[in-house]
Coordinates of C-alpha atoms in Angstrom, one line a residue:
X1 CA 67.1 61.2 156.0
X2 CA 66.2 60.8 152.3
X3 CA 68.7 62.5 150.0
X4 CA 67.2 64.4 147.2
X5 CA 68.3 63.5 143.7
X6 CA 68.8 66.2 141.1
X7 CA 66.8 65.9 138.0
X8 CA 68.5 64.9 134.7
X9 CA 67.8 68.3 133.3
X10 CA 69.7 70.0 136.2
X11 CA 72.5 67.6 136.1
X12 CA 72.9 68.2 132.3
X13 CA 72.9 72.0 132.9
X14 CA 75.6 71.7 135.5
X15 CA 77.7 69.5 133.3
X16 CA 77.4 71.9 130.4
X17 CA 78.4 74.8 132.7
X18 CA 81.5 72.8 133.8
X19 CA 82.4 72.2 130.1
X20 CA 82.1 75.8 129.3
X21 CA 84.5 76.9 132.0
X22 CA 87.6 75.2 130.6
X23 CA 86.6 76.3 127.1
X24 CA 86.3 79.9 128.3
X25 CA 89.6 79.6 130.1
X26 CA 91.4 78.2 127.0
X27 CA 90.0 81.1 124.9
X28 CA 91.1 83.7 127.4
X29 CA 94.6 82.2 127.4
X30 CA 94.7 82.3 123.6
X31 CA 93.5 85.9 123.5
X32 CA 96.3 86.8 126.0
X33 CA 98.8 86.0 123.2
X34 CA 97.5 88.9 121.2
X35 CA 99.3 92.3 121.4
X36 CA 97.6 95.0 123.5
X37 CA 95.2 97.0 121.3
X38 CA 95.0 94.3 118.7
X39 CA 91.5 94.1 117.0
X40 CA 90.0 90.7 117.6
X41 CA 87.6 91.3 114.7
X42 CA 90.4 92.0 112.3
X43 CA 92.1 88.7 113.2
X44 CA 88.7 86.9 112.7
X45 CA 88.4 88.6 109.2
X46 CA 91.9 87.4 108.4
X47 CA 91.0 83.9 109.6
X48 CA 93.8 83.9 112.1
X49 CA 91.1 83.6 114.8
X50 CA 88.1 81.4 114.4
X51 CA 84.6 83.0 114.8
X52 CA 84.7 81.7 118.4
X53 CA 87.9 83.6 119.0
X54 CA 90.2 80.5 119.0
X55 CA 93.7 80.0 117.6
X56 CA 94.8 76.8 115.9
X57 CA 98.4 75.8 115.6
X58 CA 98.9 77.1 112.1
X59 CA 97.3 80.4 112.9
X60 CA 99.5 80.7 116.0
X61 CA 102.6 80.1 113.9
X62 CA 101.6 82.8 111.4
X63 CA 100.7 85.3 114.1
X64 CA 104.0 84.7 115.9
X65 CA 105.9 85.4 112.7
X66 CA 104.0 88.6 111.9
X67 CA 104.3 89.9 115.5
X68 CA 108.0 89.2 115.6
X69 CA 108.4 91.1 112.3
X70 CA 106.3 93.9 113.8
X71 CA 108.8 94.2 116.7
X72 CA 111.5 95.0 114.2
X73 CA 109.4 97.3 112.0
X74 CA 107.8 99.4 114.8
X75 CA 111.0 101.1 116.0
X76 CA 111.8 102.1 112.3
X77 CA 108.3 103.6 111.9
X78 CA 108.6 105.4 115.2
X79 CA 111.9 106.9 114.2
X80 CA 110.6 108.0 110.8
X81 CA 107.5 109.6 112.2
X82 CA 109.4 111.5 115.0
X83 CA 109.2 114.7 113.0
X84 CA 105.5 114.5 112.6
X85 CA 105.5 113.1 109.1
X86 CA 103.6 110.1 108.0
X87 CA 105.8 107.1 107.0
X88 CA 105.0 105.2 103.8
X89 CA 105.5 101.4 103.6
X90 CA 105.4 99.1 100.6
X91 CA 104.7 95.4 101.4
X92 CA 105.8 93.2 98.5
X93 CA 104.4 89.8 97.9
X94 CA 101.7 90.8 100.3
X95 CA 99.5 87.7 99.9
X96 CA 96.5 88.1 102.2
X97 CA 98.2 91.1 103.7
X98 CA 98.5 89.8 107.3
X99 CA 101.5 92.0 107.9
X100 CA 100.0 95.1 106.3
X101 CA 96.7 94.9 108.2
X102 CA 98.3 94.2 111.5
X103 CA 100.8 97.0 111.0
X104 CA 97.9 99.4 110.3
X105 CA 95.8 98.1 113.2
X106 CA 98.6 98.3 115.8
X107 CA 100.5 101.4 114.5
X108 CA 99.2 103.4 111.6
X109 CA 95.6 103.6 112.9
X110 CA 96.6 105.5 116.1
X111 CA 99.2 107.5 114.3
X112 CA 96.6 109.2 112.1
X113 CA 98.7 109.5 109.0
X114 CA 101.1 107.5 106.8
X115 CA 100.1 105.0 104.2
X116 CA 100.6 101.2 103.5
X117 CA 100.8 99.8 100.0
X118 CA 100.3 96.1 99.5
X119 CA 101.8 94.7 96.2
X120 CA 100.5 91.3 95.1
X121 CA 100.2 89.4 91.8
X122 CA 97.1 87.4 92.7
X123 CA 94.1 89.5 91.7
X124 CA 91.6 87.7 93.9
X125 CA 93.7 88.4 97.0
X126 CA 94.1 92.0 96.1
X127 CA 90.4 92.4 95.7
X128 CA 89.7 90.7 99.0
X129 CA 92.2 93.0 100.8
X130 CA 90.6 96.1 99.2
X131 CA 87.1 95.0 100.4
X132 CA 88.4 94.2 103.9
X133 CA 90.2 97.6 104.2
X134 CA 87.0 99.3 103.2
X135 CA 84.9 97.3 105.7
X136 CA 87.3 98.1 108.6
X137 CA 87.7 101.7 107.7
X138 CA 91.4 101.4 107.0
X139 CA 91.5 104.3 104.6
X140 CA 95.2 104.7 104.3
X141 CA 95.8 101.3 102.7
X142 CA 96.1 100.6 99.0
X143 CA 96.4 97.3 97.2
X144 CA 98.0 96.9 93.8
X145 CA 97.7 93.9 91.5
X146 CA 101.3 94.0 90.3
X147 CA 104.5 92.1 90.4
X148 CA 107.3 93.6 92.5
X149 CA 109.3 94.4 89.3
X150 CA 106.2 96.2 87.8
X151 CA 105.6 98.2 90.9
X152 CA 108.8 100.2 90.4
X153 CA 107.2 102.1 87.5
X154 CA 103.6 102.1 88.8
X155 CA 102.0 105.6 89.0
X156 CA 99.9 104.4 92.0
X157 CA 103.0 104.5 94.2
X158 CA 104.8 107.7 95.3
X159 CA 108.3 108.6 94.1
X160 CA 109.7 107.8 97.6
X161 CA 108.8 105.0 100.0
X162 CA 110.2 105.0 103.5
X163 CA 110.0 101.3 104.4
X164 CA 110.1 98.3 102.1
X165 CA 109.1 94.9 103.4
X166 CA 109.0 91.5 101.7
X167 CA 108.0 88.5 103.8
X168 CA 108.8 85.2 102.0
X169 CA 109.0 86.8 98.6
X170 CA 110.0 83.9 96.4
X171 CA 113.2 83.5 94.4
X172 CA 114.1 86.8 92.6
X173 CA 111.2 88.7 94.1
X174 CA 113.4 89.6 97.0
X175 CA 116.0 91.1 94.6
X176 CA 113.2 93.0 92.9
X177 CA 112.1 94.4 96.3
X178 CA 115.7 95.5 96.9
X179 CA 115.8 97.2 93.5
X180 CA 112.5 98.8 94.3
X181 CA 113.8 100.1 97.6
X182 CA 117.0 101.5 96.0
X183 CA 114.9 103.3 93.3
X184 CA 112.4 104.7 95.9
X185 CA 115.3 105.8 98.2
X186 CA 113.9 103.7 101.0
X187 CA 115.2 104.6 104.4
X188 CA 114.8 101.0 105.6
X189 CA 114.2 97.5 104.2
X190 CA 113.0 94.5 106.1
X191 CA 113.3 91.3 104.1
X192 CA 112.7 87.6 104.7
X193 CA 114.0 85.8 101.5
X194 CA 112.6 82.5 100.2
X195 CA 113.5 79.7 97.8
X196 CA 116.4 81.2 95.8
X197 CA 116.1 78.9 92.8
X198 CA 117.9 81.2 90.3
X199 CA 121.3 80.9 92.0
X200 CA 121.0 77.1 92.3
X201 CA 120.2 76.9 88.5
X202 CA 123.2 79.0 87.7
X203 CA 125.5 76.9 89.9
X204 CA 124.2 73.7 88.2
X205 CA 124.9 75.0 84.7
X206 CA 128.7 75.3 85.2
X207 CA 129.2 72.5 87.7
X208 CA 131.5 70.3 85.6
X209 CA 133.7 73.2 84.7
X210 CA 133.9 74.5 88.3
X211 CA 134.7 71.0 89.7
X212 CA 137.7 70.9 87.4
X213 CA 138.7 74.5 88.3
X214 CA 138.5 74.6 92.1
X215 CA 137.9 72.2 95.0
X216 CA 135.4 74.7 96.3
X217 CA 132.9 73.4 93.7
X218 CA 132.6 70.3 96.0
X219 CA 130.4 72.6 98.1
X220 CA 127.6 72.3 95.4
X221 CA 128.4 69.0 93.7
X222 CA 125.3 67.3 95.3
X223 CA 121.9 68.6 94.4
X224 CA 120.8 69.2 98.0
X225 CA 124.0 71.2 98.7
X226 CA 123.5 73.1 95.5
X227 CA 120.1 74.4 96.7
X228 CA 121.4 75.2 100.2
X229 CA 124.6 76.9 99.1
X230 CA 122.6 78.8 96.4
X231 CA 120.4 80.2 99.2
X232 CA 123.3 81.1 101.4
X233 CA 125.3 82.8 98.7
X234 CA 122.3 84.7 97.3
X235 CA 121.6 86.2 100.7
X236 CA 125.3 87.1 101.3
X237 CA 125.4 88.9 97.9
X238 CA 122.2 90.8 98.8
X239 CA 123.7 92.0 102.0
X240 CA 126.9 93.1 100.3
X241 CA 124.9 94.9 97.6
X242 CA 122.9 96.8 100.2
X243 CA 126.1 97.7 102.1
X244 CA 127.6 98.9 98.8
X245 CA 124.5 101.0 98.2
X246 CA 124.8 102.9 101.5
X247 CA 122.8 100.7 104.0
X248 CA 123.8 99.3 107.4
X249 CA 122.8 95.6 107.4
X250 CA 121.8 93.3 110.2
X251 CA 121.1 89.6 109.7
X252 CA 119.2 87.6 112.3
X253 CA 116.5 84.9 112.7
X254 CA 112.9 85.8 112.2
X255 CA 111.5 83.1 114.6
X256 CA 112.6 79.7 115.9
X257 CA 113.4 77.1 113.2
X258 CA 110.5 75.0 114.4
X259 CA 108.1 77.6 113.0
X260 CA 109.7 78.2 109.6
X261 CA 112.6 76.9 107.6
X262 CA 112.8 80.1 105.6
X263 CA 113.9 82.1 108.6
X264 CA 116.6 84.6 107.7
X265 CA 115.7 88.2 108.4
X266 CA 117.7 91.0 106.7
X267 CA 117.2 94.5 108.1
X268 CA 118.8 97.3 106.2
X269 CA 118.9 101.0 107.3
X270 CA 120.1 103.7 105.0
X271 CA 123.1 105.7 106.3
X272 CA 124.4 107.0 103.0
X273 CA 127.9 105.5 103.7
X274 CA 128.6 103.3 100.6
X275 CA 131.2 100.6 101.4
X276 CA 133.8 100.1 98.7
X277 CA 134.9 96.9 100.4
X278 CA 131.4 95.4 100.1
X279 CA 131.3 96.2 96.4
X280 CA 134.7 94.7 95.8
X281 CA 133.9 91.5 97.7
X282 CA 130.6 91.1 96.0
X283 CA 132.4 91.2 92.6
X284 CA 135.0 88.8 93.9
X285 CA 132.5 86.2 95.1
X286 CA 130.6 86.3 91.7
X287 CA 133.9 85.8 89.9
X288 CA 134.9 83.0 92.2
X289 CA 131.7 81.1 91.6
X290 CA 131.7 81.8 87.9
X291 CA 128.6 83.9 88.1
X292 CA 129.9 87.3 87.0
X293 CA 128.0 87.3 83.7
X294 CA 124.9 85.5 84.8
X295 CA 124.2 87.5 88.0
X296 CA 126.4 90.5 87.9
X297 CA 123.8 93.0 86.6
X298 CA 121.3 91.9 89.3
X299 CA 123.7 92.9 92.0
X300 CA 125.0 96.1 90.4
X301 CA 128.2 94.7 89.1
X302 CA 128.9 97.6 86.8
X303 CA 128.7 99.9 89.8
X304 CA 130.9 97.7 91.9
X305 CA 133.5 97.6 89.1
X306 CA 133.5 101.4 88.9
X307 CA 134.0 101.7 92.6
X308 CA 136.9 99.3 92.5
X309 CA 138.5 101.2 89.6
X310 CA 138.0 104.5 91.3
X311 CA 139.6 103.1 94.5
X312 CA 142.6 101.8 92.5
X313 CA 143.0 105.1 90.7
X314 CA 142.8 107.0 94.1

């Protein structure tokens, strides 16, 4: 019996079909990583997904961070909207507004009310975000070309903001976000600090004097240790400041360290119970490190001193 041979054209078509099968399977696996209800078109517009609907490693890392942050923010929003009101959220150092757009897509869109404000200093990113929000019909999103510090006095923002977020806001921008939250009587703050250069610079200035004064100065004698300790102390002071201002504070990891070295997540919920001990310890740490004058005002040192004096008088 003579065996029929397939034509080259048919063999080529079969091979192409076999190649498409694993590609389609890989794409389906990648799309399964998305949250239910997530708009694929939005992720393509944000360049998290390619036009073919694929995820590269960098995009997967970004998406994992934003989704993990969403897991912490969603319960806060649900609690705030329980009475039928629309929560307001200000995202500082918004960048390309990955977080804001995904929050809107997964939560605010279905809620039907509430508003997200993205605050960013780079005008071109603000304009791109405005155009994208218009294109997607995300009507309750506003984007402001302002620094975090400037936004506190901006007329475009309401007098009260329910939730303040700052994802990798560099150096003192996290402190500005905290100041903004305190001024706007925020009911919750979700912060991922980044590169606290100010504290390291202050520690370097008085290093020789501190080395002579206390053996603890050995903790920041070497430049690498100065940077690491500066970051650690800054975040400790931020937590104490929030506790002294009436917030319950939780500190945890954002994602695994393999995804980001700037990985500390600070969640603060307003309770109204201002801790005297937090104010006192904040002041004591600043004094111990010789930073009372340099950084005291940033962390409300005058308020902390008043609380201490009041406690002593009581």
